[in-house]
Amino acid sequence: MTKALEAGDADLIHEACDDRMHEPYRAKLIPDYAHAKAISEQSNGTMYISGSGSTLMAITANEKSAEAIFKNASAAFPDWKIRKMAVDLTGVQSEVIERGKVLHR
């Protein structure tokens, strides 16, 4: 998964998210899972179960797909908390400051 994300390879990300060990069993415990996955796939998204199943995550290659999934999932599941998020490409940053002067970034 890390290599797929680093490369930005949508096909490899899709393959990495193809969980044949846990998903078939856990998906049955999540109401409307199949419908949510279909919404993601219709807009070229890759969806996977995150954590204990309290979160479904969809990864897309572009804003158009992300917006379509957000719009369609929001309409289909009005009681769900649906968020559209972007990847933070900068990551964690730190500064060493002494007496108001930045010594190191």
PDB file of N, CA and C in Angstrom:
ATOM      1  N   MET A   1       0.831  -1.186   0.000  1.00  0.00           N
ATOM      2  CA  MET A   1       0.000   0.000   0.000  1.00  0.00           C
ATOM      3  C   MET A   1       0.875   1.249   0.000  1.00  0.00           C
ATOM      4  N   THR A   2       1.910   1.242   0.810  1.00  0.00           N
ATOM      5  CA  THR A   2       2.784   2.415   0.885  1.00  0.00           C
ATOM      6  C   THR A   2       3.411   2.715  -0.469  1.00  0.00           C
ATOM      7  N   LYS A   3       3.900   1.684  -1.134  1.00  0.00           N
ATOM      8  CA  LYS A   3       4.512   1.870  -2.453  1.00  0.00           C
ATOM      9  C   LYS A   3       3.485   2.384  -3.458  1.00  0.00           C
ATOM     10  N   ALA A   4       2.268   1.849  -3.395  1.00  0.00           N
ATOM     11  CA  ALA A   4       1.205   2.273  -4.311  1.00  0.00           C
ATOM     12  C   ALA A   4       0.874   3.746  -4.111  1.00  0.00           C
ATOM     13  N   LEU A   5       0.773   4.169  -2.855  1.00  0.00           N
ATOM     14  CA  LEU A   5       0.479   5.575  -2.567  1.00  0.00           C
ATOM     15  C   LEU A   5       1.634   6.473  -2.981  1.00  0.00           C
ATOM     16  N   GLU A   6       2.857   6.029  -2.692  1.00  0.00           N
ATOM     17  CA  GLU A   6       4.038   6.814  -3.058  1.00  0.00           C
ATOM     18  C   GLU A   6       4.117   7.015  -4.570  1.00  0.00           C
ATOM     19  N   ALA A   7       3.807   5.966  -5.316  1.00  0.00           N
ATOM     20  CA  ALA A   7       3.875   6.033  -6.777  1.00  0.00           C
ATOM     21  C   ALA A   7       2.668   6.742  -7.382  1.00  0.00           C
ATOM     22  N   GLY A   8       1.588   6.867  -6.597  1.00  0.00           N
ATOM     23  CA  GLY A   8       0.366   7.465  -7.134  1.00  0.00           C
ATOM     24  C   GLY A   8      -0.270   6.581  -8.193  1.00  0.00           C
ATOM     25  N   ASP A   9      -0.073   5.283  -8.057  1.00  0.00           N
ATOM     26  CA  ASP A   9      -0.552   4.313  -9.035  1.00  0.00           C
ATOM     27  C   ASP A   9      -1.942   3.821  -8.625  1.00  0.00           C
ATOM     28  N   ALA A  10      -2.984   4.328  -9.298  1.00  0.00           N
ATOM     29  CA  ALA A  10      -4.370   4.003  -8.936  1.00  0.00           C
ATOM     30  C   ALA A  10      -4.656   2.509  -9.053  1.00  0.00           C
ATOM     31  N   ASP A  11      -4.095   1.850 -10.058  1.00  0.00           N
ATOM     32  CA  ASP A  11      -4.325   0.408 -10.219  1.00  0.00           C
ATOM     33  C   ASP A  11      -3.691  -0.383  -9.081  1.00  0.00           C
ATOM     34  N   LEU A  12      -2.490   0.019  -8.683  1.00  0.00           N
ATOM     35  CA  LEU A  12      -1.800  -0.663  -7.589  1.00  0.00           C
ATOM     36  C   LEU A  12      -2.502  -0.393  -6.255  1.00  0.00           C
ATOM     37  N   ILE A  13      -3.026   0.817  -6.080  1.00  0.00           N
ATOM     38  CA  ILE A  13      -3.799   1.138  -4.872  1.00  0.00           C
ATOM     39  C   ILE A  13      -5.037   0.250  -4.815  1.00  0.00           C
ATOM     40  N   HIS A  14      -5.718   0.121  -5.942  1.00  0.00           N
ATOM     41  CA  HIS A  14      -6.913  -0.731  -5.998  1.00  0.00           C
ATOM     42  C   HIS A  14      -6.563  -2.175  -5.630  1.00  0.00           C
ATOM     43  N   GLU A  15      -5.453  -2.659  -6.165  1.00  0.00           N
ATOM     44  CA  GLU A  15      -5.015  -4.026  -5.868  1.00  0.00           C
ATOM     45  C   GLU A  15      -4.656  -4.179  -4.389  1.00  0.00           C
ATOM     46  N   ALA A  16      -3.981  -3.177  -3.828  1.00  0.00           N
ATOM     47  CA  ALA A  16      -3.587  -3.230  -2.416  1.00  0.00           C
ATOM     48  C   ALA A  16      -4.794  -3.225  -1.486  1.00  0.00           C
ATOM     49  N   CYS A  17      -5.880  -2.614  -1.919  1.00  0.00           N
ATOM     50  CA  CYS A  17      -7.094  -2.533  -1.094  1.00  0.00           C
ATOM     51  C   CYS A  17      -8.023  -3.725  -1.297  1.00  0.00           C
ATOM     52  N   ASP A  18      -7.655  -4.641  -2.161  1.00  0.00           N
ATOM     53  CA  ASP A  18      -8.485  -5.823  -2.414  1.00  0.00           C
ATOM     54  C   ASP A  18      -8.249  -6.838  -1.298  1.00  0.00           C
ATOM     55  N   ASP A  19      -8.999  -6.677  -0.210  1.00  0.00           N
ATOM     56  CA  ASP A  19      -8.840  -7.493   0.993  1.00  0.00           C
ATOM     57  C   ASP A  19      -9.730  -8.730   0.893  1.00  0.00           C
ATOM     58  N   ARG A  20      -9.141  -9.840   0.538  1.00  0.00           N
ATOM     59  CA  ARG A  20      -9.913 -11.079   0.396  1.00  0.00           C
ATOM     60  C   ARG A  20      -9.949 -11.888   1.684  1.00  0.00           C
ATOM     61  N   MET A  21      -9.214 -11.442   2.691  1.00  0.00           N
ATOM     62  CA  MET A  21      -9.179 -12.184   3.946  1.00  0.00           C
ATOM     63  C   MET A  21     -10.264 -11.708   4.918  1.00  0.00           C
ATOM     64  N   HIS A  22     -10.341 -10.403   5.148  1.00  0.00           N
ATOM     65  CA  HIS A  22     -11.276  -9.876   6.142  1.00  0.00           C
ATOM     66  C   HIS A  22     -12.562  -9.316   5.550  1.00  0.00           C
ATOM     67  N   GLU A  23     -12.443  -8.628   4.436  1.00  0.00           N
ATOM     68  CA  GLU A  23     -13.591  -7.909   3.877  1.00  0.00           C
ATOM     69  C   GLU A  23     -14.823  -8.779   3.624  1.00  0.00           C
ATOM     70  N   PRO A  24     -14.683  -9.970   3.065  1.00  0.00           N
ATOM     71  CA  PRO A  24     -15.892 -10.766   2.816  1.00  0.00           C
ATOM     72  C   PRO A  24     -16.712 -11.039   4.081  1.00  0.00           C
ATOM     73  N   TYR A  25     -16.049 -11.142   5.207  1.00  0.00           N
ATOM     74  CA  TYR A  25     -16.745 -11.415   6.463  1.00  0.00           C
ATOM     75  C   TYR A  25     -17.224 -10.133   7.134  1.00  0.00           C
ATOM     76  N   ARG A  26     -16.373  -9.133   7.160  1.00  0.00           N
ATOM     77  CA  ARG A  26     -16.706  -7.876   7.838  1.00  0.00           C
ATOM     78  C   ARG A  26     -17.759  -7.079   7.078  1.00  0.00           C
ATOM     79  N   ALA A  27     -17.752  -7.170   5.762  1.00  0.00           N
ATOM     80  CA  ALA A  27     -18.718  -6.417   4.949  1.00  0.00           C
ATOM     81  C   ALA A  27     -20.151  -6.797   5.300  1.00  0.00           C
ATOM     82  N   LYS A  28     -20.369  -8.058   5.639  1.00  0.00           N
ATOM     83  CA  LYS A  28     -21.712  -8.525   5.996  1.00  0.00           C
ATOM     84  C   LYS A  28     -22.237  -7.857   7.264  1.00  0.00           C
ATOM     85  N   LEU A  29     -21.348  -7.341   8.087  1.00  0.00           N
ATOM     86  CA  LEU A  29     -21.729  -6.712   9.354  1.00  0.00           C
ATOM     87  C   LEU A  29     -22.015  -5.220   9.211  1.00  0.00           C
ATOM     88  N   ILE A  30     -21.729  -4.664   8.036  1.00  0.00           N
ATOM     89  CA  ILE A  30     -21.886  -3.224   7.810  1.00  0.00           C
ATOM     90  C   ILE A  30     -23.121  -2.984   6.950  1.00  0.00           C
ATOM     91  N   PRO A  31     -24.153  -2.356   7.535  1.00  0.00           N
ATOM     92  CA  PRO A  31     -25.358  -2.076   6.747  1.00  0.00           C
ATOM     93  C   PRO A  31     -25.028  -1.227   5.511  1.00  0.00           C
ATOM     94  N   ASP A  32     -25.578  -1.591   4.380  1.00  0.00           N
ATOM     95  CA  ASP A  32     -25.425  -0.862   3.116  1.00  0.00           C
ATOM     96  C   ASP A  32     -24.004  -0.858   2.562  1.00  0.00           C
ATOM     97  N   TYR A  33     -23.177  -1.782   3.022  1.00  0.00           N
ATOM     98  CA  TYR A  33     -21.801  -1.841   2.535  1.00  0.00           C
ATOM     99  C   TYR A  33     -21.746  -1.992   1.011  1.00  0.00           C
ATOM    100  N   ALA A  34     -22.502  -2.937   0.484  1.00  0.00           N
ATOM    101  CA  ALA A  34     -22.465  -3.200  -0.963  1.00  0.00           C
ATOM    102  C   ALA A  34     -22.890  -1.971  -1.757  1.00  0.00           C
ATOM    103  N   HIS A  35     -23.885  -1.254  -1.266  1.00  0.00           N
ATOM    104  CA  HIS A  35     -24.348  -0.040  -1.949  1.00  0.00           C
ATOM    105  C   HIS A  35     -23.258   1.034  -1.915  1.00  0.00           C
ATOM    106  N   ALA A  36     -22.622   1.208  -0.763  1.00  0.00           N
ATOM    107  CA  ALA A  36     -21.549   2.203  -0.636  1.00  0.00           C
ATOM    108  C   ALA A  36     -20.382   1.861  -1.561  1.00  0.00           C
ATOM    109  N   LYS A  37     -20.020   0.591  -1.622  1.00  0.00           N
ATOM    110  CA  LYS A  37     -18.913   0.178  -2.492  1.00  0.00           C
ATOM    111  C   LYS A  37     -19.270   0.410  -3.956  1.00  0.00           C
ATOM    112  N   ALA A  38     -20.517   0.146  -4.318  1.00  0.00           N
ATOM    113  CA  ALA A  38     -20.961   0.374  -5.701  1.00  0.00           C
ATOM    114  C   ALA A  38     -20.876   1.851  -6.064  1.00  0.00           C
ATOM    115  N   ILE A  39     -21.256   2.729  -5.141  1.00  0.00           N
ATOM    116  CA  ILE A  39     -21.157   4.178  -5.383  1.00  0.00           C
ATOM    117  C   ILE A  39     -19.706   4.561  -5.640  1.00  0.00           C
ATOM    118  N   SER A  40     -18.799   4.033  -4.838  1.00  0.00           N
ATOM    119  CA  SER A  40     -17.377   4.326  -5.014  1.00  0.00           C
ATOM    120  C   SER A  40     -16.877   3.825  -6.365  1.00  0.00           C
ATOM    121  N   GLU A  41     -17.203   2.593  -6.700  1.00  0.00           N
ATOM    122  CA  GLU A  41     -16.723   2.001  -7.952  1.00  0.00           C
ATOM    123  C   GLU A  41     -17.292   2.697  -9.182  1.00  0.00           C
ATOM    124  N   GLN A  42     -18.545   3.175  -9.100  1.00  0.00           N
ATOM    125  CA  GLN A  42     -19.160   3.874 -10.236  1.00  0.00           C
ATOM    126  C   GLN A  42     -18.414   5.164 -10.578  1.00  0.00           C
ATOM    127  N   SER A  43     -17.700   5.718  -9.606  1.00  0.00           N
ATOM    128  CA  SER A  43     -16.942   6.958  -9.830  1.00  0.00           C
ATOM    129  C   SER A  43     -15.441   6.707  -9.819  1.00  0.00           C
ATOM    130  N   ASN A  44     -15.038   5.476 -10.131  1.00  0.00           N
ATOM    131  CA  ASN A  44     -13.619   5.102 -10.207  1.00  0.00           C
ATOM    132  C   ASN A  44     -12.881   5.253  -8.889  1.00  0.00           C
ATOM    133  N   GLY A  45     -13.580   5.051  -7.792  1.00  0.00           N
ATOM    134  CA  GLY A  45     -12.948   5.091  -6.479  1.00  0.00           C
ATOM    135  C   GLY A  45     -12.581   3.691  -6.018  1.00  0.00           C
ATOM    136  N   THR A  46     -11.680   3.627  -5.053  1.00  0.00           N
ATOM    137  CA  THR A  46     -11.304   2.368  -4.417  1.00  0.00           C
ATOM    138  C   THR A  46     -11.715   2.469  -2.964  1.00  0.00           C
ATOM    139  N   MET A  47     -12.645   1.629  -2.528  1.00  0.00           N
ATOM    140  CA  MET A  47     -13.146   1.700  -1.160  1.00  0.00           C
ATOM    141  C   MET A  47     -12.638   0.520  -0.346  1.00  0.00           C
ATOM    142  N   TYR A  48     -12.353   0.787   0.929  1.00  0.00           N
ATOM    143  CA  TYR A  48     -11.947  -0.285   1.833  1.00  0.00           C
ATOM    144  C   TYR A  48     -12.504  -0.016   3.222  1.00  0.00           C
ATOM    145  N   ILE A  49     -12.548  -1.071   4.026  1.00  0.00           N
ATOM    146  CA  ILE A  49     -13.010  -0.963   5.409  1.00  0.00           C
ATOM    147  C   ILE A  49     -11.820  -0.526   6.248  1.00  0.00           C
ATOM    148  N   SER A  50     -12.001   0.533   7.014  1.00  0.00           N
ATOM    149  CA  SER A  50     -10.931   1.060   7.850  1.00  0.00           C
ATOM    150  C   SER A  50     -11.243   0.783   9.316  1.00  0.00           C
ATOM    151  N   GLY A  51     -10.234   0.387  10.048  1.00  0.00           N
ATOM    152  CA  GLY A  51     -10.420   0.131  11.473  1.00  0.00           C
ATOM    153  C   GLY A  51     -11.337  -1.050  11.708  1.00  0.00           C
ATOM    154  N   SER A  52     -12.185  -0.921  12.715  1.00  0.00           N
ATOM    155  CA  SER A  52     -13.086  -2.016  13.085  1.00  0.00           C
ATOM    156  C   SER A  52     -14.300  -2.091  12.176  1.00  0.00           C
ATOM    157  N   GLY A  53     -14.360  -1.227  11.198  1.00  0.00           N
ATOM    158  CA  GLY A  53     -15.499  -1.211  10.290  1.00  0.00           C
ATOM    159  C   GLY A  53     -16.395  -0.019  10.520  1.00  0.00           C
ATOM    160  N   SER A  54     -15.992   0.812  11.453  1.00  0.00           N
ATOM    161  CA  SER A  54     -16.780   2.018  11.700  1.00  0.00           C
ATOM    162  C   SER A  54     -16.549   3.065  10.618  1.00  0.00           C
ATOM    163  N   THR A  55     -15.531   2.857   9.800  1.00  0.00           N
ATOM    164  CA  THR A  55     -15.212   3.800   8.727  1.00  0.00           C
ATOM    165  C   THR A  55     -15.039   3.051   7.412  1.00  0.00           C
ATOM    166  N   LEU A  56     -15.641   3.599   6.370  1.00  0.00           N
ATOM    167  CA  LEU A  56     -15.393   3.135   5.013  1.00  0.00           C
ATOM    168  C   LEU A  56     -14.632   4.255   4.326  1.00  0.00           C
ATOM    169  N   MET A  57     -13.526   3.940   3.698  1.00  0.00           N
ATOM    170  CA  MET A  57     -12.673   4.943   3.076  1.00  0.00           C
ATOM    171  C   MET A  57     -12.630   4.704   1.574  1.00  0.00           C
ATOM    172  N   ALA A  58     -12.798   5.775   0.804  1.00  0.00           N
ATOM    173  CA  ALA A  58     -12.674   5.684  -0.652  1.00  0.00           C
ATOM    174  C   ALA A  58     -11.506   6.556  -1.087  1.00  0.00           C
ATOM    175  N   ILE A  59     -10.657   6.010  -1.918  1.00  0.00           N
ATOM    176  CA  ILE A  59      -9.509   6.734  -2.460  1.00  0.00           C
ATOM    177  C   ILE A  59      -9.783   6.973  -3.940  1.00  0.00           C
ATOM    178  N   THR A  60      -9.536   8.204  -4.390  1.00  0.00           N
ATOM    179  CA  THR A  60      -9.742   8.532  -5.797  1.00  0.00           C
ATOM    180  C   THR A  60      -8.480   9.159  -6.379  1.00  0.00           C
ATOM    181  N   ALA A  61      -8.395   9.139  -7.695  1.00  0.00           N
ATOM    182  CA  ALA A  61      -7.237   9.715  -8.376  1.00  0.00           C
ATOM    183  C   ALA A  61      -7.431  11.185  -8.705  1.00  0.00           C
ATOM    184  N   ASN A  62      -8.680  11.683  -8.587  1.00  0.00           N
ATOM    185  CA  ASN A  62      -8.908  13.078  -8.956  1.00  0.00           C
ATOM    186  C   ASN A  62     -10.109  13.660  -8.209  1.00  0.00           C
ATOM    187  N   GLU A  63     -10.203  14.971  -8.251  1.00  0.00           N
ATOM    188  CA  GLU A  63     -11.256  15.709  -7.555  1.00  0.00           C
ATOM    189  C   GLU A  63     -12.644  15.396  -8.103  1.00  0.00           C
ATOM    190  N   LYS A  64     -12.743  15.187  -9.409  1.00  0.00           N
ATOM    191  CA  LYS A  64     -14.047  14.901 -10.020  1.00  0.00           C
ATOM    192  C   LYS A  64     -14.648  13.621  -9.441  1.00  0.00           C
ATOM    193  N   SER A  65     -13.840  12.577  -9.332  1.00  0.00           N
ATOM    194  CA  SER A  65     -14.312  11.317  -8.755  1.00  0.00           C
ATOM    195  C   SER A  65     -14.665  11.484  -7.284  1.00  0.00           C
ATOM    196  N   ALA A  66     -13.827  12.209  -6.561  1.00  0.00           N
ATOM    197  CA  ALA A  66     -14.087  12.437  -5.133  1.00  0.00           C
ATOM    198  C   ALA A  66     -15.404  13.170  -4.933  1.00  0.00           C
ATOM    199  N   GLU A  67     -15.648  14.182  -5.740  1.00  0.00           N
ATOM    200  CA  GLU A  67     -16.885  14.962  -5.625  1.00  0.00           C
ATOM    201  C   GLU A  67     -18.101  14.107  -5.961  1.00  0.00           C
ATOM    202  N   ALA A  68     -17.993  13.253  -6.969  1.00  0.00           N
ATOM    203  CA  ALA A  68     -19.113  12.382  -7.349  1.00  0.00           C
ATOM    204  C   ALA A  68     -19.441  11.397  -6.230  1.00  0.00           C
ATOM    205  N   ILE A  69     -18.418  10.800  -5.642  1.00  0.00           N
ATOM    206  CA  ILE A  69     -18.649   9.870  -4.536  1.00  0.00           C
ATOM    207  C   ILE A  69     -19.276  10.603  -3.359  1.00  0.00           C
ATOM    208  N   PHE A  70     -18.741  11.773  -3.025  1.00  0.00           N
ATOM    209  CA  PHE A  70     -19.270  12.561  -1.907  1.00  0.00           C
ATOM    210  C   PHE A  70     -20.744  12.894  -2.132  1.00  0.00           C
ATOM    211  N   LYS A  71     -21.059  13.369  -3.318  1.00  0.00           N
ATOM    212  CA  LYS A  71     -22.437  13.766  -3.641  1.00  0.00           C
ATOM    213  C   LYS A  71     -23.385  12.568  -3.599  1.00  0.00           C
ATOM    214  N   ASN A  72     -23.004  11.484  -4.255  1.00  0.00           N
ATOM    215  CA  ASN A  72     -23.876  10.311  -4.331  1.00  0.00           C
ATOM    216  C   ASN A  72     -24.014   9.592  -2.991  1.00  0.00           C
ATOM    217  N   ALA A  73     -22.936   9.503  -2.244  1.00  0.00           N
ATOM    218  CA  ALA A  73     -23.008   8.855  -0.929  1.00  0.00           C
ATOM    219  C   ALA A  73     -23.813   9.709   0.048  1.00  0.00           C
ATOM    220  N   SER A  74     -23.653  11.022  -0.016  1.00  0.00           N
ATOM    221  CA  SER A  74     -24.425  11.918   0.855  1.00  0.00           C
ATOM    222  C   SER A  74     -25.920  11.783   0.590  1.00  0.00           C
ATOM    223  N   ALA A  75     -26.289  11.643  -0.680  1.00  0.00           N
ATOM    224  CA  ALA A  75     -27.702  11.483  -1.038  1.00  0.00           C
ATOM    225  C   ALA A  75     -28.229  10.112  -0.612  1.00  0.00           C
ATOM    226  N   ALA A  76     -27.412   9.079  -0.771  1.00  0.00           N
ATOM    227  CA  ALA A  76     -27.847   7.715  -0.458  1.00  0.00           C
ATOM    228  C   ALA A  76     -27.896   7.434   1.041  1.00  0.00           C
ATOM    229  N   PHE A  77     -27.012   8.092   1.786  1.00  0.00           N
ATOM    230  CA  PHE A  77     -26.888   7.807   3.220  1.00  0.00           C
ATOM    231  C   PHE A  77     -26.939   9.102   4.033  1.00  0.00           C
ATOM    232  N   PRO A  78     -28.101   9.737   4.119  1.00  0.00           N
ATOM    233  CA  PRO A  78     -28.194  11.034   4.796  1.00  0.00           C
ATOM    234  C   PRO A  78     -27.853  10.988   6.286  1.00  0.00           C
ATOM    235  N   ASP A  79     -27.919   9.818   6.905  1.00  0.00           N
ATOM    236  CA  ASP A  79     -27.598   9.707   8.329  1.00  0.00           C
ATOM    237  C   ASP A  79     -26.118   9.430   8.590  1.00  0.00           C
ATOM    238  N   TRP A  80     -25.355   9.183   7.554  1.00  0.00           N
ATOM    239  CA  TRP A  80     -23.927   8.910   7.717  1.00  0.00           C
ATOM    240  C   TRP A  80     -23.155  10.223   7.786  1.00  0.00           C
ATOM    241  N   LYS A  81     -22.024  10.208   8.458  1.00  0.00           N
ATOM    242  CA  LYS A  81     -21.106  11.352   8.455  1.00  0.00           C
ATOM    243  C   LYS A  81     -20.129  11.116   7.306  1.00  0.00           C
ATOM    244  N   ILE A  82     -20.316  11.865   6.239  1.00  0.00           N
ATOM    245  CA  ILE A  82     -19.482  11.694   5.046  1.00  0.00           C
ATOM    246  C   ILE A  82     -18.605  12.929   4.894  1.00  0.00           C
ATOM    247  N   ARG A  83     -17.312  12.690   4.762  1.00  0.00           N
ATOM    248  CA  ARG A  83     -16.365  13.802   4.650  1.00  0.00           C
ATOM    249  C   ARG A  83     -15.489  13.590   3.417  1.00  0.00           C
ATOM    250  N   LYS A  84     -15.205  14.685   2.754  1.00  0.00           N
ATOM    251  CA  LYS A  84     -14.268  14.657   1.624  1.00  0.00           C
ATOM    252  C   LYS A  84     -12.976  15.272   2.136  1.00  0.00           C
ATOM    253  N   MET A  85     -11.906  14.521   2.055  1.00  0.00           N
ATOM    254  CA  MET A  85     -10.634  14.975   2.611  1.00  0.00           C
ATOM    255  C   MET A  85      -9.543  14.895   1.549  1.00  0.00           C
ATOM    256  N   ALA A  86      -8.520  15.700   1.736  1.00  0.00           N
ATOM    257  CA  ALA A  86      -7.378  15.698   0.821  1.00  0.00           C
ATOM    258  C   ALA A  86      -6.149  15.164   1.552  1.00  0.00           C
ATOM    259  N   VAL A  87      -5.225  14.656   0.797  1.00  0.00           N
ATOM    260  CA  VAL A  87      -3.976  14.160   1.358  1.00  0.00           C
ATOM    261  C   VAL A  87      -3.087  15.343   1.712  1.00  0.00           C
ATOM    262  N   ASP A  88      -2.470  15.288   2.878  1.00  0.00           N
ATOM    263  CA  ASP A  88      -1.509  16.308   3.292  1.00  0.00           C
ATOM    264  C   ASP A  88      -0.152  15.929   2.704  1.00  0.00           C
ATOM    265  N   LEU A  89       0.271  16.640   1.676  1.00  0.00           N
ATOM    266  CA  LEU A  89       1.523  16.315   0.995  1.00  0.00           C
ATOM    267  C   LEU A  89       2.756  16.868   1.701  1.00  0.00           C
ATOM    268  N   THR A  90       2.546  17.730   2.696  1.00  0.00           N
ATOM    269  CA  THR A  90       3.666  18.330   3.412  1.00  0.00           C
ATOM    270  C   THR A  90       4.116  17.462   4.574  1.00  0.00           C
ATOM    271  N   GLY A  91       3.182  16.915   5.299  1.00  0.00           N
ATOM    272  CA  GLY A  91       3.512  16.102   6.467  1.00  0.00           C
ATOM    273  C   GLY A  91       3.803  16.963   7.683  1.00  0.00           C
ATOM    274  N   VAL A  92       4.292  16.315   8.707  1.00  0.00           N
ATOM    275  CA  VAL A  92       4.569  16.999   9.968  1.00  0.00           C
ATOM    276  C   VAL A  92       5.786  17.895   9.801  1.00  0.00           C
ATOM    277  N   GLN A  93       5.699  19.088  10.363  1.00  0.00           N
ATOM    278  CA  GLN A  93       6.829  20.015  10.350  1.00  0.00           C
ATOM    279  C   GLN A  93       7.091  20.465  11.777  1.00  0.00           C
ATOM    280  N   SER A  94       8.336  20.709  12.084  1.00  0.00           N
ATOM    281  CA  SER A  94       8.667  21.197  13.422  1.00  0.00           C
ATOM    282  C   SER A  94       9.665  22.341  13.318  1.00  0.00           C
ATOM    283  N   GLU A  95       9.651  23.171  14.336  1.00  0.00           N
ATOM    284  CA  GLU A  95      10.589  24.291  14.418  1.00  0.00           C
ATOM    285  C   GLU A  95      11.187  24.315  15.815  1.00  0.00           C
ATOM    286  N   VAL A  96      12.450  24.685  15.874  1.00  0.00           N
ATOM    287  CA  VAL A  96      13.095  24.924  17.155  1.00  0.00           C
ATOM    288  C   VAL A  96      13.201  26.431  17.297  1.00  0.00           C
ATOM    289  N   ILE A  97      12.524  26.963  18.308  1.00  0.00           N
ATOM    290  CA  ILE A  97      12.494  28.413  18.521  1.00  0.00           C
ATOM    291  C   ILE A  97      13.087  28.722  19.893  1.00  0.00           C
ATOM    292  N   GLU A  98      13.995  29.667  19.901  1.00  0.00           N
ATOM    293  CA  GLU A  98      14.583  30.113  21.162  1.00  0.00           C
ATOM    294  C   GLU A  98      14.526  31.628  21.213  1.00  0.00           C
ATOM    295  N   ARG A  99      13.877  32.131  22.251  1.00  0.00           N
ATOM    296  CA  ARG A  99      13.721  33.577  22.456  1.00  0.00           C
ATOM    297  C   ARG A  99      13.138  34.259  21.221  1.00  0.00           C
ATOM    298  N   GLY A 100      12.144  33.615  20.616  1.00  0.00           N
ATOM    299  CA  GLY A 100      11.448  34.202  19.481  1.00  0.00           C
ATOM    300  C   GLY A 100      12.152  34.044  18.146  1.00  0.00           C
ATOM    301  N   LYS A 101      13.324  33.443  18.132  1.00  0.00           N
ATOM    302  CA  LYS A 101      14.073  33.263  16.892  1.00  0.00           C
ATOM    303  C   LYS A 101      14.032  31.789  16.473  1.00  0.00           C
ATOM    304  N   VAL A 102      13.730  31.562  15.190  1.00  0.00           N
ATOM    305  CA  VAL A 102      13.698  30.198  14.665  1.00  0.00           C
ATOM    306  C   VAL A 102      15.133  29.732  14.446  1.00  0.00           C
ATOM    307  N   LEU A 103      15.526  28.683  15.168  1.00  0.00           N
ATOM    308  CA  LEU A 103      16.874  28.149  15.048  1.00  0.00           C
ATOM    309  C   LEU A 103      16.963  27.029  14.010  1.00  0.00           C
ATOM    310  N   HIS A 104      15.867  26.304  13.868  1.00  0.00           N
ATOM    311  CA  HIS A 104      15.889  25.163  12.949  1.00  0.00           C
ATOM    312  C   HIS A 104      14.476  24.846  12.477  1.00  0.00           C
ATOM    313  N   ARG A 105      14.360  24.525  11.199  1.00  0.00           N
ATOM    314  CA  ARG A 105      13.083  24.075  10.619  1.00  0.00           C
ATOM    315  C   ARG A 105      13.258  22.717  10.051  1.00  0.00           C
TER     316      ARG A 105
END
